[in-house]
Amino acid sequence: MIGTIFDIQKFSTHDGPGIRTTIFFKGCSLECQWCHNPESISKKHEIQIFPHKCIGCMNCIKVCDQLAHTLLNNEKLYNRNLCITCEKCAKNCYADAIVVAGSDITVKEIMDKIKEDESYIKNSKGGITLSGGEPLLQSKFAKEILVQCKEGGFHTAIDTAGNIPFNNFLDVIEHTDLFLYDIKMIDDILHKKHTGVSNKLILENLVKLNKIHKNIYIRIPVIPTINADEQSMYDIAQFIKPLKNIKKIELLPYHHLGISKYESLSIEYLLSNISSPSDELMSILRKIFN
């Protein structure tokens, strides 16, 4: 079975307990304005350009049959509209100034990567996390990975935004030890404005999942001017309070670390003027949940 991912991150310590290997699936059903993995949104392979890494070898211009890479007045230019993502430029760029976001990979190839760090993972009581993007858009592929991980004695987790048919949860629930479930806000109008979709299915799925799975962590990105206020957090707290299988709540402060990725994909970043929330504000918001 083959799926589409964009990264495998080893020695991750933020995606569940212990040391973990996190597999980042490509493709998402949301378009959050603050997403720090914009290369995860489209399921298609994409070309990323990092001009500061360019060593001027001109291989990209030589191999591009579509003339998407050109030289004008000693400046290298890339026309994304002409590109057909044949990936020749990336394969011939030895400085990694041009890379492909996205790769098609088998379950066996993923398991081989996981097993390279088996001793570290198991000695730390860590495991495997499927993240993204939205891993449950490829639920059959995710299931096969999880089945083999459980057979190998690995703890398993899925990081999901929940905006998928509930049957996709049923595909994997038997083989998943922990769900990391993202909640952005309760107000549906604001949710549509900032993520592109309604949150009704997301909230409905969380209620359903809580009834049949015993280990759920809630993850909440904290974004100033969007949801980093007491009322927004109070609304989330009130919604999840009756859900008895929520074991942990993680407030994740907004950061700018993904901006260069937007530039590499020729995507406008809309939140560049927003600062990270202060420690004082994070403390106030944590008290609401306590």
Short mmCIF file of N, CA, C and O in Angstrom, two decimals, residues 3-77:
data_model
loop_
_atom_site.label_atom_id
_atom_site.label_comp_id
_atom_site.label_asym_id
_atom_site.label_seq_id
_atom_site.Cartn_x
_atom_site.Cartn_y
_atom_site.Cartn_z
N GLY A 3 1.12 5.55 0.29
CA GLY A 3 0.50 6.79 0.73
C GLY A 3 1.40 7.96 0.39
O GLY A 3 2.53 7.79 -0.10
N THR A 4 0.91 9.18 0.66
CA THR A 4 1.67 10.39 0.37
C THR A 4 1.98 11.11 1.67
O THR A 4 1.07 11.47 2.43
N ILE A 5 3.27 11.32 1.91
CA ILE A 5 3.71 12.04 3.11
C ILE A 5 4.62 13.18 2.68
O ILE A 5 4.97 13.29 1.50
N PHE A 6 5.03 14.04 3.64
CA PHE A 6 6.02 15.05 3.28
C PHE A 6 7.21 15.06 4.23
O PHE A 6 8.19 15.75 3.97
N ASP A 7 7.16 14.27 5.29
CA ASP A 7 8.31 14.24 6.18
C ASP A 7 8.18 13.08 7.17
O ASP A 7 7.07 12.65 7.50
N ILE A 8 9.32 12.59 7.62
CA ILE A 8 9.39 11.67 8.75
C ILE A 8 10.37 12.30 9.74
O ILE A 8 11.54 12.48 9.43
N GLN A 9 9.86 12.66 10.90
CA GLN A 9 10.69 13.34 11.91
C GLN A 9 11.04 12.38 13.03
O GLN A 9 10.16 11.87 13.73
N LYS A 10 12.32 12.15 13.20
CA LYS A 10 12.79 11.27 14.26
C LYS A 10 13.05 12.05 15.54
O LYS A 10 13.24 13.26 15.52
N PHE A 11 13.05 11.35 16.65
CA PHE A 11 13.35 11.92 17.97
C PHE A 11 12.44 13.11 18.29
O PHE A 11 12.88 14.11 18.85
N SER A 12 11.18 12.98 17.94
CA SER A 12 10.20 14.01 18.28
C SER A 12 9.77 13.83 19.73
O SER A 12 9.57 12.71 20.20
N THR A 13 9.64 14.94 20.45
CA THR A 13 9.24 14.87 21.87
C THR A 13 7.99 15.69 22.15
O THR A 13 7.65 15.92 23.31
N HIS A 14 7.30 16.13 21.10
CA HIS A 14 6.13 17.00 21.30
C HIS A 14 4.84 16.40 20.73
O HIS A 14 3.82 17.09 20.69
N ASP A 15 4.88 15.16 20.29
CA ASP A 15 3.72 14.56 19.64
C ASP A 15 3.23 13.32 20.38
O ASP A 15 2.88 12.32 19.77
N GLY A 16 3.23 13.42 21.72
CA GLY A 16 2.84 12.28 22.54
C GLY A 16 3.96 11.96 23.51
O GLY A 16 5.01 12.60 23.51
N PRO A 17 3.77 10.94 24.35
CA PRO A 17 4.76 10.62 25.39
C PRO A 17 6.05 10.04 24.82
O PRO A 17 6.05 9.37 23.80
N GLY A 18 7.17 10.33 25.51
CA GLY A 18 8.44 9.72 25.16
C GLY A 18 9.03 10.24 23.85
O GLY A 18 8.57 11.22 23.28
N ILE A 19 10.07 9.54 23.41
CA ILE A 19 10.69 9.83 22.11
C ILE A 19 9.86 9.15 21.03
O ILE A 19 9.56 7.96 21.13
N ARG A 20 9.54 9.90 19.97
CA ARG A 20 8.64 9.36 18.96
C ARG A 20 9.19 9.60 17.56
O ARG A 20 9.99 10.51 17.32
N THR A 21 8.73 8.77 16.64
CA THR A 21 8.92 9.04 15.23
C THR A 21 7.57 9.53 14.69
O THR A 21 6.56 8.84 14.84
N THR A 22 7.57 10.72 14.12
CA THR A 22 6.33 11.31 13.62
C THR A 22 6.33 11.28 12.10
O THR A 22 7.27 11.77 11.46
N ILE A 23 5.27 10.72 11.54
CA ILE A 23 5.11 10.66 10.09
C ILE A 23 4.09 11.73 9.70
O ILE A 23 2.95 11.72 10.18
N PHE A 24 4.50 12.66 8.85
CA PHE A 24 3.65 13.77 8.44
C PHE A 24 2.99 13.46 7.10
O PHE A 24 3.65 13.41 6.06
N PHE A 25 1.68 13.27 7.15
CA PHE A 25 0.91 12.96 5.95
C PHE A 25 0.63 14.24 5.16
O PHE A 25 0.42 15.32 5.73
N LYS A 26 0.56 14.11 3.84
CA LYS A 26 0.28 15.28 2.99
C LYS A 26 -1.20 15.31 2.63
O LYS A 26 -1.80 14.29 2.30
N GLY A 27 -1.78 16.50 2.71
CA GLY A 27 -3.21 16.68 2.44
C GLY A 27 -3.96 17.01 3.71
O GLY A 27 -3.79 16.35 4.74
N CYS A 28 -4.76 18.08 3.66
CA CYS A 28 -5.55 18.50 4.82
C CYS A 28 -6.90 19.03 4.36
O CYS A 28 -7.02 19.56 3.25
N SER A 29 -7.91 18.88 5.20
CA SER A 29 -9.24 19.38 4.87
C SER A 29 -9.50 20.75 5.47
O SER A 29 -10.61 21.27 5.35
N LEU A 30 -8.50 21.35 6.13
CA LEU A 30 -8.58 22.72 6.62
C LEU A 30 -7.48 23.54 5.95
O LEU A 30 -6.48 22.98 5.47
N GLU A 31 -7.65 24.85 5.96
CA GLU A 31 -6.60 25.76 5.52
C GLU A 31 -6.44 26.84 6.58
O GLU A 31 -6.81 28.00 6.38
N CYS A 32 -5.91 26.46 7.71
CA CYS A 32 -5.75 27.39 8.85
C CYS A 32 -4.74 28.48 8.48
O CYS A 32 -3.67 28.19 7.96
N GLN A 33 -5.09 29.71 8.79
CA GLN A 33 -4.24 30.84 8.41
C GLN A 33 -2.88 30.79 9.12
O GLN A 33 -1.92 31.38 8.64
N TRP A 34 -2.79 30.11 10.25
CA TRP A 34 -1.56 30.08 11.03
C TRP A 34 -0.77 28.78 10.84
O TRP A 34 0.23 28.56 11.52
N CYS A 35 -1.21 27.94 9.93
CA CYS A 35 -0.58 26.62 9.77
C CYS A 35 0.93 26.76 9.59
O CYS A 35 1.40 27.52 8.74
N HIS A 36 1.72 26.04 10.39
CA HIS A 36 3.17 26.10 10.27
C HIS A 36 3.72 25.02 9.35
O HIS A 36 4.93 24.89 9.18
N ASN A 37 2.80 24.23 8.73
CA ASN A 37 3.20 23.27 7.71
C ASN A 37 2.37 23.49 6.45
O ASN A 37 1.56 22.63 6.07
N PRO A 38 2.52 24.63 5.77
CA PRO A 38 1.67 24.89 4.59
C PRO A 38 1.88 23.88 3.48
O PRO A 38 1.00 23.67 2.65
N GLU A 39 3.04 23.21 3.48
CA GLU A 39 3.29 22.18 2.48
C GLU A 39 2.44 20.94 2.72
O GLU A 39 2.40 20.03 1.89
N SER A 40 1.74 20.91 3.85
CA SER A 40 0.89 19.76 4.17
C SER A 40 -0.52 19.89 3.62
O SER A 40 -1.27 18.92 3.58
N ILE A 41 -0.93 21.08 3.20
CA ILE A 41 -2.34 21.32 2.88
C ILE A 41 -2.76 20.59 1.61
O ILE A 41 -3.77 19.89 1.58
N SER A 42 -2.01 20.76 0.53
CA SER A 42 -2.33 20.06 -0.72
C SER A 42 -1.78 18.64 -0.68
O SER A 42 -0.67 18.41 -0.18
N LYS A 43 -2.53 17.69 -1.22
CA LYS A 43 -2.02 16.32 -1.27
C LYS A 43 -1.03 16.15 -2.43
O LYS A 43 -0.27 15.19 -2.47
N LYS A 44 -1.02 17.08 -3.38
CA LYS A 44 -0.14 16.97 -4.53
C LYS A 44 1.31 17.29 -4.13
O LYS A 44 1.56 18.04 -3.21
N HIS A 45 2.24 16.73 -4.87
CA HIS A 45 3.64 17.11 -4.73
C HIS A 45 3.79 18.58 -5.12
O HIS A 45 3.14 19.04 -6.05
N GLU A 46 4.67 19.31 -4.40
CA GLU A 46 4.87 20.72 -4.68
C GLU A 46 6.35 21.06 -4.66
O GLU A 46 7.12 20.46 -3.91
N ILE A 47 6.72 22.03 -5.49
CA ILE A 47 8.10 22.51 -5.53
C ILE A 47 8.26 23.64 -4.52
O ILE A 47 7.48 24.59 -4.50
N GLN A 48 9.28 23.52 -3.67
CA GLN A 48 9.63 24.58 -2.74
C GLN A 48 10.97 25.18 -3.16
O GLN A 48 11.92 24.45 -3.46
N ILE A 49 11.04 26.52 -3.17
CA ILE A 49 12.23 27.24 -3.59
C ILE A 49 12.83 27.98 -2.40
O ILE A 49 12.13 28.76 -1.73
N PHE A 50 14.12 27.77 -2.13
CA PHE A 50 14.84 28.45 -1.05
C PHE A 50 16.04 29.19 -1.66
O PHE A 50 17.16 28.64 -1.70
N PRO A 51 15.83 30.43 -2.15
CA PRO A 51 16.88 31.15 -2.89
C PRO A 51 18.19 31.32 -2.11
O PRO A 51 19.27 31.33 -2.72
N HIS A 52 18.10 31.46 -0.79
CA HIS A 52 19.33 31.70 -0.01
C HIS A 52 20.28 30.51 -0.03
O HIS A 52 21.47 30.64 0.30
N LYS A 53 19.80 29.34 -0.44
CA LYS A 53 20.65 28.16 -0.52
C LYS A 53 21.30 27.98 -1.89
O LYS A 53 22.17 27.13 -2.06
N CYS A 54 20.84 28.75 -2.86
CA CYS A 54 21.30 28.56 -4.24
C CYS A 54 22.79 28.84 -4.38
O CYS A 54 23.31 29.84 -3.87
N ILE A 55 23.52 27.95 -5.08
CA ILE A 55 24.96 28.11 -5.29
C ILE A 55 25.26 28.52 -6.74
O ILE A 55 26.42 28.60 -7.13
N GLY A 56 24.20 28.77 -7.52
CA GLY A 56 24.39 29.28 -8.87
C GLY A 56 24.88 28.28 -9.88
O GLY A 56 25.50 28.66 -10.89
N CYS A 57 24.60 27.00 -9.69
CA CYS A 57 25.08 25.98 -10.64
C CYS A 57 24.27 25.95 -11.94
O CYS A 57 24.71 25.41 -12.95
N MET A 58 23.07 26.51 -11.90
CA MET A 58 22.18 26.62 -13.06
C MET A 58 21.64 25.29 -13.56
O MET A 58 21.08 25.20 -14.65
N ASN A 59 21.79 24.22 -12.77
CA ASN A 59 21.27 22.91 -13.20
C ASN A 59 19.77 22.95 -13.42
O ASN A 59 19.24 22.29 -14.32
N CYS A 60 19.06 23.72 -12.58
CA CYS A 60 17.60 23.78 -12.71
C CYS A 60 17.19 24.34 -14.07
O CYS A 60 16.24 23.85 -14.71
N ILE A 61 17.91 25.35 -14.55
CA ILE A 61 17.61 25.94 -15.85
C ILE A 61 17.93 24.94 -16.97
O ILE A 61 17.16 24.80 -17.94
N LYS A 62 19.00 24.22 -16.82
CA LYS A 62 19.43 23.27 -17.85
C LYS A 62 18.44 22.13 -18.04
O LYS A 62 18.23 21.66 -19.16
N VAL A 63 17.84 21.66 -16.95
CA VAL A 63 17.00 20.45 -17.04
C VAL A 63 15.51 20.76 -17.20
O VAL A 63 14.72 19.85 -17.45
N CYS A 64 15.11 22.04 -17.07
CA CYS A 64 13.67 22.36 -17.09
C CYS A 64 13.19 22.52 -18.53
O CYS A 64 13.49 23.52 -19.22
N ASP A 65 12.40 21.56 -19.01
CA ASP A 65 11.85 21.60 -20.37
C ASP A 65 10.72 22.60 -20.52
O ASP A 65 10.36 22.97 -21.64
N GLN A 66 10.13 23.03 -19.40
CA GLN A 66 8.97 23.93 -19.42
C GLN A 66 9.38 25.40 -19.32
O GLN A 66 8.52 26.28 -19.35
N LEU A 67 10.68 25.66 -19.18
CA LEU A 67 11.19 27.03 -19.01
C LEU A 67 10.61 27.71 -17.76
O LEU A 67 10.46 28.93 -17.73
N ALA A 68 10.30 26.90 -16.76
CA ALA A 68 9.82 27.48 -15.50
C ALA A 68 10.97 28.14 -14.74
O ALA A 68 10.76 29.07 -13.97
N HIS A 69 12.19 27.65 -14.96
CA HIS A 69 13.38 28.25 -14.36
C HIS A 69 14.12 29.03 -15.46
O HIS A 69 14.46 28.47 -16.51
N THR A 70 14.36 30.31 -15.22
CA THR A 70 15.04 31.14 -16.20
C THR A 70 16.02 32.07 -15.48
O THR A 70 16.01 32.20 -14.26
N LEU A 71 16.85 32.72 -16.30
CA LEU A 71 17.81 33.71 -15.78
C LEU A 71 17.55 35.03 -16.50
O LEU A 71 17.55 35.09 -17.72
N LEU A 72 17.30 36.08 -15.72
CA LEU A 72 17.04 37.40 -16.28
C LEU A 72 17.86 38.44 -15.52
O LEU A 72 17.70 38.58 -14.30
N ASN A 73 18.73 39.13 -16.25
CA ASN A 73 19.60 40.14 -15.63
C ASN A 73 20.36 39.56 -14.43
O ASN A 73 20.40 40.16 -13.35
N ASN A 74 20.89 38.36 -14.63
CA ASN A 74 21.68 37.66 -13.59
C ASN A 74 20.85 37.27 -12.37
O ASN A 74 21.42 36.96 -11.32
N GLU A 75 19.54 37.30 -12.50
CA GLU A 75 18.67 36.88 -11.39
C GLU A 75 17.91 35.62 -11.81
O GLU A 75 17.29 35.58 -12.87
N LYS A 76 18.00 34.60 -10.97
CA LYS A 76 17.26 33.37 -11.24
C LYS A 76 15.79 33.57 -10.91
O LYS A 76 15.44 34.03 -9.83
N LEU A 77 14.92 33.19 -11.84
CA LEU A 77 13.48 33.34 -11.66
C LEU A 77 12.81 31.98 -11.79
O LEU A 77 13.27 31.11 -12.54
#
